[in-house]
mmCIF file of C-alpha atoms in Angstrom:
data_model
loop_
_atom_site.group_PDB
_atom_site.id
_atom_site.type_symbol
_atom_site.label_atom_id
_atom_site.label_comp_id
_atom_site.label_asym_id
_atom_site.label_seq_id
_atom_site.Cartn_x
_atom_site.Cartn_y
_atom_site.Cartn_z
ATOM 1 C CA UNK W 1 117.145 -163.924 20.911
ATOM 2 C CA UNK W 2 114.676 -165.550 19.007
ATOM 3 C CA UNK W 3 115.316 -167.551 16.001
ATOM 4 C CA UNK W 4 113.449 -169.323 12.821
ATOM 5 C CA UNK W 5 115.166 -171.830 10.906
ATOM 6 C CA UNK W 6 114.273 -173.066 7.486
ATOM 7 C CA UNK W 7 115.483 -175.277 4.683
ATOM 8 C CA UNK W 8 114.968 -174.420 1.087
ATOM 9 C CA UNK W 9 115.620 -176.585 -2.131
ATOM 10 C CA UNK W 10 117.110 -175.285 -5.028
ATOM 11 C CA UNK W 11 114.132 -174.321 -6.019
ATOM 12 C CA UNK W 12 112.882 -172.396 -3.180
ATOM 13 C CA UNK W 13 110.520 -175.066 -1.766
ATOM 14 C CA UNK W 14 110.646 -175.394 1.882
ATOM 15 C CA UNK W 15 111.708 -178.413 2.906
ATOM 16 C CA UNK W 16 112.114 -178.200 7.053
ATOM 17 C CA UNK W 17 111.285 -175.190 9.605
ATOM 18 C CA UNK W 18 111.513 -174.823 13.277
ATOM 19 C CA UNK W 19 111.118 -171.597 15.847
ATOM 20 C CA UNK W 20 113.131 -171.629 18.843
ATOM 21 C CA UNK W 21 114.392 -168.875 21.554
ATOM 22 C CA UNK W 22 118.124 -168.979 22.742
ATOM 23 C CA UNK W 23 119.331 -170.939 25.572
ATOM 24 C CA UNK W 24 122.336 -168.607 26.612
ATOM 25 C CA UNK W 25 122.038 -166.456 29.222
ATOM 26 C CA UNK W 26 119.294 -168.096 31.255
ATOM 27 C CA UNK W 27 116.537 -168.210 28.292
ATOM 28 C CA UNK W 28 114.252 -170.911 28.106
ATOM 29 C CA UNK W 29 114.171 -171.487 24.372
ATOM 30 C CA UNK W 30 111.146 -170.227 23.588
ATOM 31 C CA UNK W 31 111.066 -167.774 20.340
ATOM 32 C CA UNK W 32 109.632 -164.946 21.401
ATOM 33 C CA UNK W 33 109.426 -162.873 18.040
ATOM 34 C CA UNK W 34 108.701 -159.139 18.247
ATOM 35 C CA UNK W 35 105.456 -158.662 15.190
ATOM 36 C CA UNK W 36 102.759 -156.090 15.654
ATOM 37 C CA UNK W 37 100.283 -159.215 15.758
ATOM 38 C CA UNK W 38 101.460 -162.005 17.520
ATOM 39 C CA UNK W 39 99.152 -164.405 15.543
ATOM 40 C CA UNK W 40 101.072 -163.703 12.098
ATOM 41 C CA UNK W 41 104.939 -164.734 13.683
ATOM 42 C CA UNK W 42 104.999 -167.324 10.994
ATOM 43 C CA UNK W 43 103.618 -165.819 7.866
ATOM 44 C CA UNK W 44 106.343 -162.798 9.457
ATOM 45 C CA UNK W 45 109.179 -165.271 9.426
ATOM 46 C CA UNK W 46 108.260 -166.218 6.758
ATOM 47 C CA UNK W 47 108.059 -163.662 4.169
ATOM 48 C CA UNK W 48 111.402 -162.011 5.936
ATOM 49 C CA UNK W 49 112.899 -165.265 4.722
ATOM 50 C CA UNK W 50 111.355 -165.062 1.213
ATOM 51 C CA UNK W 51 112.277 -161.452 0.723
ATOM 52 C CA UNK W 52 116.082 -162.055 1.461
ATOM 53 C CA UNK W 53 116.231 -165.179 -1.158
ATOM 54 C CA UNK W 54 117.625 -162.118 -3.471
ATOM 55 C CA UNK W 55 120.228 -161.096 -1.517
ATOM 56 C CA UNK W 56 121.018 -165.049 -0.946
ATOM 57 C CA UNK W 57 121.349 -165.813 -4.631
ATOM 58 C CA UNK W 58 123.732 -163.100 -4.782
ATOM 59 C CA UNK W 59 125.720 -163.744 -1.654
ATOM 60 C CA UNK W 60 126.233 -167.134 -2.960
ATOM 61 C CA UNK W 61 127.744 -166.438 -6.151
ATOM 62 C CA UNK W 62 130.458 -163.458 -4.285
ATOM 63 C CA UNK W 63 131.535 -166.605 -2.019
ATOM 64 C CA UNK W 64 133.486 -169.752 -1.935
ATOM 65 C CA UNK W 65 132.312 -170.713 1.468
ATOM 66 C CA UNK W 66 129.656 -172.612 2.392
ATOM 67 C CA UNK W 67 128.660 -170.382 5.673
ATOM 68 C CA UNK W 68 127.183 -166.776 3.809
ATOM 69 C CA UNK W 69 127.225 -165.026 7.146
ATOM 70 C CA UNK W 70 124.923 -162.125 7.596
ATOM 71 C CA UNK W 71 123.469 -161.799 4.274
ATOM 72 C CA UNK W 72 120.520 -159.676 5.143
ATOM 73 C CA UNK W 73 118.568 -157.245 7.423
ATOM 74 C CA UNK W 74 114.781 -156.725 8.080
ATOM 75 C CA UNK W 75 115.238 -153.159 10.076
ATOM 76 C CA UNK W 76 111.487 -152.621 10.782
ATOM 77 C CA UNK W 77 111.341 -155.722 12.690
ATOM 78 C CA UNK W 78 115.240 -155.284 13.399
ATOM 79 C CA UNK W 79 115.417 -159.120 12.226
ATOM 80 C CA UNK W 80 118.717 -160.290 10.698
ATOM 81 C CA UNK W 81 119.260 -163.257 8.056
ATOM 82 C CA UNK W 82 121.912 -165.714 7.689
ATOM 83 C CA UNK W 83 122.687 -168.201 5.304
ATOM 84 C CA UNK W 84 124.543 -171.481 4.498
ATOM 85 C CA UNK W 85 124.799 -172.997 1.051
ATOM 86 C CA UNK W 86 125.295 -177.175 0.573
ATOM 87 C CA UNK W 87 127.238 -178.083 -2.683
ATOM 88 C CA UNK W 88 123.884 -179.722 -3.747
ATOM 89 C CA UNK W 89 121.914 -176.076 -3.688
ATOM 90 C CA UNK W 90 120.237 -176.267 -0.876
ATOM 91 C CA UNK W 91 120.151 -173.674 1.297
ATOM 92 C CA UNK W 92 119.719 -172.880 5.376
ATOM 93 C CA UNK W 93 118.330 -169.604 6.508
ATOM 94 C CA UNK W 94 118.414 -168.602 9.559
ATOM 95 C CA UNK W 95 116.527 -165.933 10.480
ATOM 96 C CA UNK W 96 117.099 -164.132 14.739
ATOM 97 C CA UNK W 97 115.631 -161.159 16.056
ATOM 98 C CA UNK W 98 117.362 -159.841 18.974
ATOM 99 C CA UNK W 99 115.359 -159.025 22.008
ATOM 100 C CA UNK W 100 113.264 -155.706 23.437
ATOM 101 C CA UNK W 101 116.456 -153.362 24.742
ATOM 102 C CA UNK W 102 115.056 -152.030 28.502
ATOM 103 C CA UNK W 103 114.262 -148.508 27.903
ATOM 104 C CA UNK W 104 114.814 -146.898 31.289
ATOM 105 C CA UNK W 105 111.451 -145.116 32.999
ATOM 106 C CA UNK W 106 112.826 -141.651 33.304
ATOM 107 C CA UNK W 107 115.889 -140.231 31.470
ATOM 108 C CA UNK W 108 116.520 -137.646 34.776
ATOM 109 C CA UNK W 109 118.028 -140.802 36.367
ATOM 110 C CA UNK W 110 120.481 -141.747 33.368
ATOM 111 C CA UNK W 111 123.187 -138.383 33.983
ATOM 112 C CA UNK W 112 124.822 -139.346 37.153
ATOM 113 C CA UNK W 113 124.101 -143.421 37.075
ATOM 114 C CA UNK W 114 124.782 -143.724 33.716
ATOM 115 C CA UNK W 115 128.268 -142.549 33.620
ATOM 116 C CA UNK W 116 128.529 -143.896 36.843
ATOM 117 C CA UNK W 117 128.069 -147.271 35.734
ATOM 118 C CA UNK W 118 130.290 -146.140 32.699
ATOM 119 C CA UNK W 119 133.299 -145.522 34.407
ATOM 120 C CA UNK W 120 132.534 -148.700 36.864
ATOM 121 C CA UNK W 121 132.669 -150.600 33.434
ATOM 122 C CA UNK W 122 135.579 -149.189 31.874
ATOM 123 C CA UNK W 123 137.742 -149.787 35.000
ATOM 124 C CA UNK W 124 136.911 -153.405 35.437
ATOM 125 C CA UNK W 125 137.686 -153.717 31.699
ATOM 126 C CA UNK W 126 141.219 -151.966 32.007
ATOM 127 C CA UNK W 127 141.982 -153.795 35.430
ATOM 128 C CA UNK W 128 141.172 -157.517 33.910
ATOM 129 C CA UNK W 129 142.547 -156.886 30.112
ATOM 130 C CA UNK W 130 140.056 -157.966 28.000
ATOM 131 C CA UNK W 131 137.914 -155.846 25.846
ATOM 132 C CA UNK W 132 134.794 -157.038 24.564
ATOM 133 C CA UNK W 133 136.187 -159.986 22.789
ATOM 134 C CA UNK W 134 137.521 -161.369 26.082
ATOM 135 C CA UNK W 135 141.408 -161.242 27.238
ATOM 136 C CA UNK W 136 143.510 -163.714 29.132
ATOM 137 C CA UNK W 137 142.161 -165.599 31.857
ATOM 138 C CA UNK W 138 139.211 -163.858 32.623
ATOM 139 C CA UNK W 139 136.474 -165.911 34.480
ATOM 140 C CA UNK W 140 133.542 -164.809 33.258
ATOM 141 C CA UNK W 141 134.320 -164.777 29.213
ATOM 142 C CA UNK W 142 131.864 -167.308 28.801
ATOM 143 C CA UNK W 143 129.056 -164.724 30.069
ATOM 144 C CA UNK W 144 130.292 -162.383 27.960
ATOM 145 C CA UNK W 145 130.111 -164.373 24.721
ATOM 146 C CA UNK W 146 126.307 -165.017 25.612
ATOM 147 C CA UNK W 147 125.422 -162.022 26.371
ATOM 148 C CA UNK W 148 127.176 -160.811 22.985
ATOM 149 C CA UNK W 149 125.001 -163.053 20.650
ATOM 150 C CA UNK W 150 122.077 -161.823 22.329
ATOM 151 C CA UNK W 151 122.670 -158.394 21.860
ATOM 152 C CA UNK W 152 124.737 -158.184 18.766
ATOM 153 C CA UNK W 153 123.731 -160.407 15.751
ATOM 154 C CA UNK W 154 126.489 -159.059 13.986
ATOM 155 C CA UNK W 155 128.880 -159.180 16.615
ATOM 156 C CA UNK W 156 131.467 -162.351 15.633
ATOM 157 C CA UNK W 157 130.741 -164.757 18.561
ATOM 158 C CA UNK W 158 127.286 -164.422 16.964
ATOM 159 C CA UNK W 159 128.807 -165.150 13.647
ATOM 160 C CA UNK W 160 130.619 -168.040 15.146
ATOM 161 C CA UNK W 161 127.969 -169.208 16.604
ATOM 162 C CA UNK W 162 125.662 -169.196 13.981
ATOM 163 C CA UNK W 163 128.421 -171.273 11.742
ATOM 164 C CA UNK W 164 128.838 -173.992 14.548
ATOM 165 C CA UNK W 165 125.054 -174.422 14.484
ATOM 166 C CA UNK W 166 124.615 -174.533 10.732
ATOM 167 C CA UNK W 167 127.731 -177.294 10.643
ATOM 168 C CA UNK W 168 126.432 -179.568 12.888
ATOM 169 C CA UNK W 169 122.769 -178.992 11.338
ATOM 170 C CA UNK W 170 124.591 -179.890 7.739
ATOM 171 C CA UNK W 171 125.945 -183.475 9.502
ATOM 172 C CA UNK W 172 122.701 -184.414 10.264
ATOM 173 C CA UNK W 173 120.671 -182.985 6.860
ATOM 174 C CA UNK W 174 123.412 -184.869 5.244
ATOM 175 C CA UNK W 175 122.695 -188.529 7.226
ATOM 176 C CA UNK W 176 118.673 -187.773 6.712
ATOM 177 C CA UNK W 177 118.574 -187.420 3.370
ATOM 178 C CA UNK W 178 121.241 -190.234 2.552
ATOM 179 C CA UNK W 179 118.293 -192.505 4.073
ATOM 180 C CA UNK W 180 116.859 -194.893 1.482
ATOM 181 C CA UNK W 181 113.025 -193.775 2.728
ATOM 182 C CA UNK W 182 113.935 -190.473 2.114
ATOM 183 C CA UNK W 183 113.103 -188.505 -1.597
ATOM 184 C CA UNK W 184 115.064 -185.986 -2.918
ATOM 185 C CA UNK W 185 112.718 -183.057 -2.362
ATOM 186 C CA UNK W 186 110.416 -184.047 -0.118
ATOM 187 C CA UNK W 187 109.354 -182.435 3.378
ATOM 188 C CA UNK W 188 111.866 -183.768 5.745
ATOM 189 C CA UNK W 189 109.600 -184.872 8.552
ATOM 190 C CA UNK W 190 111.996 -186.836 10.853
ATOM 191 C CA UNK W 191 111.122 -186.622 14.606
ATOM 192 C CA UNK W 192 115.298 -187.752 14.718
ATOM 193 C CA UNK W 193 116.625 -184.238 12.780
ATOM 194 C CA UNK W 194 114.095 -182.129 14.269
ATOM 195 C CA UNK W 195 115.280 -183.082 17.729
ATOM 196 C CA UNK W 196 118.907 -182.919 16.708
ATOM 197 C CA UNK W 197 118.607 -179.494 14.984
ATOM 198 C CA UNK W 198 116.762 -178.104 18.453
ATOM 199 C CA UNK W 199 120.478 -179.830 20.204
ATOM 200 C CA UNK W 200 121.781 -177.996 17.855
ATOM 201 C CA UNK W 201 120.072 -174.652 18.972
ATOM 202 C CA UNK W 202 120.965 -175.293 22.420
ATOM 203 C CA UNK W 203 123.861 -176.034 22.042
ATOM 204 C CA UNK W 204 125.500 -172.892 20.315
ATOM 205 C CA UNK W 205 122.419 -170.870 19.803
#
């Protein structure tokens, strides 16, 4: 999964951005963002962000949380937004784009494997008890909640996630901008938050 955070004022103006790729799952948190032109991934991000400010203003006003959830989806680049709304107006997108599915070489293979590996599936899910959402004591539920937010943005361990990230980013927007060198709407340039927001990333992302 590959993500793009930003911070907007009130008034739209960007105030903080960072790209990062998941660290779940083995991934090396690189973003790894899926455009036709790999030179334009920002001015992508970008105006994915700016075209779901819409559906923000009017998530925001339908809800008394501060965590939007999913507000948004960008199907041709199969990019999904998420939001989270301070009391002061400002506003964190999030923007992740799942990665490639592997498209198998021939589809004469996929009859017998494929259900095959079906039925292998559904038996090891009867025998241990736990659907997708995990059951009771099974050993490898925290490889299954990775491998969920990779493959299902809308799944909710991905919405979990998402919220646990945007909290702790909140704690530490809320100690930078409560800094006497710091104006209110200016570019938040701290080396400090930039480093905790990427924590952040690794941490739940």
């Amino acid at each position: 999964m590959s993500y793009y955070f930003t911070i907007l004022s009130p008034t739209d103006v960007p105030l903080f951005n960072i790209a990062f790729g998941t660290s779940k799952s083995g991934g090396d948190g690189i973003a790894r963002f899926r455009f036709p032109d790999a030179a334009q991934n920002t001015y992508m991000t970008q105006f994915i962000i700016n075209s779901s400010l819409d559906m923000l203003e009017e998530a925001q006003w339908m809800s008394g949380n501060m965590y939007l959830k999913h507000i948004d989806t960008y199907p041709p680049a199969s990019a999904y937004i998420s939001a989270f709304l301070t009391p002061s107006g400002t506003r964190f997108v999030l923007l992740h784009q799942p990665p490639q599915p592997n498209i198998p070489a021939s589809s004469s293979t996929t009859g017998a494997a494929g259900s095959m590996s079906m039925s292998l599936s559904a038996s090891t899910t009867s025998s241990s008890g736990g659907g997708l959402f995990g059951g009771s004591g099974i050993g490898s539920s925290g490889r299954t909640s990775s491998s969920s937010i990779a493959a299902n943005p809308t799944a909710p361990q991905t919405e979990e996630a998402v919220r646990q990230f945007m909290s702790e980013v909140y704690e530490g927007y809320v100690k930078t901008v409560m800094s006497p060198f710091y104006r209110r709407g200016m570019e938040i340039r701290s080396p400090v938050f930039r480093a905790r927001v990427s924590a952040a990333g690794r941490k739940w992302l």
